[in-house]
């Protein structure tokens, strides 16, 4: 799971997502995300590890984990290429066997 930056060229809308699924050890994206306005699917133009803003580590032991992700923000299952149309959202499971 990584963090991605998206840009819809049709609507000129930009968004970010903490639900970018890549081939392990690479930035090769498995699933596209859909633009909320025109429903065209896109790969992110930039992908990075989800890191702690305090220590800049992916997995850290900081007492307060400051990440550039809002854990309270709901996952838009209707715009996610991985879990769109599926019973379970990919924010509730991390295993492909439950999604595919």
Tab-separated table of C-alpha atoms in Angstrom, residues 11-69:
chain	number	residue	atom	x	y	z
A	11	UNK	CA	-11.793	17.615	-15.627
A	12	UNK	CA	-8.511	19.092	-14.368
A	13	UNK	CA	-9.274	17.686	-10.898
A	14	UNK	CA	-6.443	16.587	-8.611
A	15	UNK	CA	-6.708	14.218	-5.668
A	16	UNK	CA	-4.549	12.135	-3.362
A	17	UNK	CA	-5.076	8.653	-1.995
A	18	UNK	CA	-3.506	6.423	0.635
A	19	UNK	CA	-5.017	3.408	-1.133
A	20	UNK	CA	-2.602	2.837	-3.984
A	21	UNK	CA	-1.808	-0.851	-4.401
A	22	UNK	CA	1.553	-1.649	-6.009
A	23	UNK	CA	3.561	-4.737	-6.872
A	24	UNK	CA	5.638	-5.442	-3.764
A	25	UNK	CA	8.984	-3.635	-3.828
A	26	UNK	CA	8.009	-1.447	-6.809
A	27	UNK	CA	5.840	1.528	-7.735
A	28	UNK	CA	3.991	-0.457	-10.422
A	29	UNK	CA	0.307	0.207	-9.730
A	30	UNK	CA	-2.171	-2.689	-9.712
A	31	UNK	CA	-5.485	-0.788	-9.628
A	32	UNK	CA	-6.583	2.527	-11.096
A	33	UNK	CA	-8.816	5.068	-9.382
A	34	UNK	CA	-11.799	6.830	-10.909
A	35	UNK	CA	-12.350	10.579	-11.176
A	36	UNK	CA	-15.345	11.596	-9.072
A	37	UNK	CA	-16.615	13.957	-11.794
A	38	UNK	CA	-16.248	12.080	-15.098
A	39	UNK	CA	-15.606	8.493	-13.900
A	40	UNK	CA	-12.503	8.060	-16.112
A	41	UNK	CA	-9.881	5.798	-14.517
A	42	UNK	CA	-6.306	6.896	-13.881
A	43	UNK	CA	-3.030	5.682	-12.482
A	44	UNK	CA	-1.285	8.100	-10.126
A	45	UNK	CA	1.317	10.389	-11.671
A	46	UNK	CA	3.412	10.063	-8.495
A	47	UNK	CA	3.615	7.288	-5.883
A	48	UNK	CA	5.445	7.313	-2.553
A	49	UNK	CA	5.628	5.306	0.646
A	50	UNK	CA	3.259	6.279	3.446
A	51	UNK	CA	5.679	7.826	5.894
A	52	UNK	CA	5.603	9.331	9.370
A	53	UNK	CA	5.932	13.127	9.154
A	54	UNK	CA	8.016	13.213	12.362
A	55	UNK	CA	10.769	10.684	11.630
A	56	UNK	CA	10.203	10.146	7.866
A	57	UNK	CA	10.143	6.342	8.314
A	58	UNK	CA	7.587	3.984	6.782
A	59	UNK	CA	7.229	1.903	9.932
A	60	UNK	CA	8.130	3.877	13.029
A	61	UNK	CA	7.908	3.774	16.806
A	62	UNK	CA	6.981	7.422	17.322
A	63	UNK	CA	4.494	7.883	20.202
A	64	UNK	CA	2.320	10.137	18.000
A	65	UNK	CA	2.137	8.977	14.406
A	66	UNK	CA	1.851	12.066	12.254
A	67	UNK	CA	1.174	10.898	8.718
A	68	UNK	CA	0.012	12.761	5.638
A	69	UNK	CA	-3.101	10.559	5.749
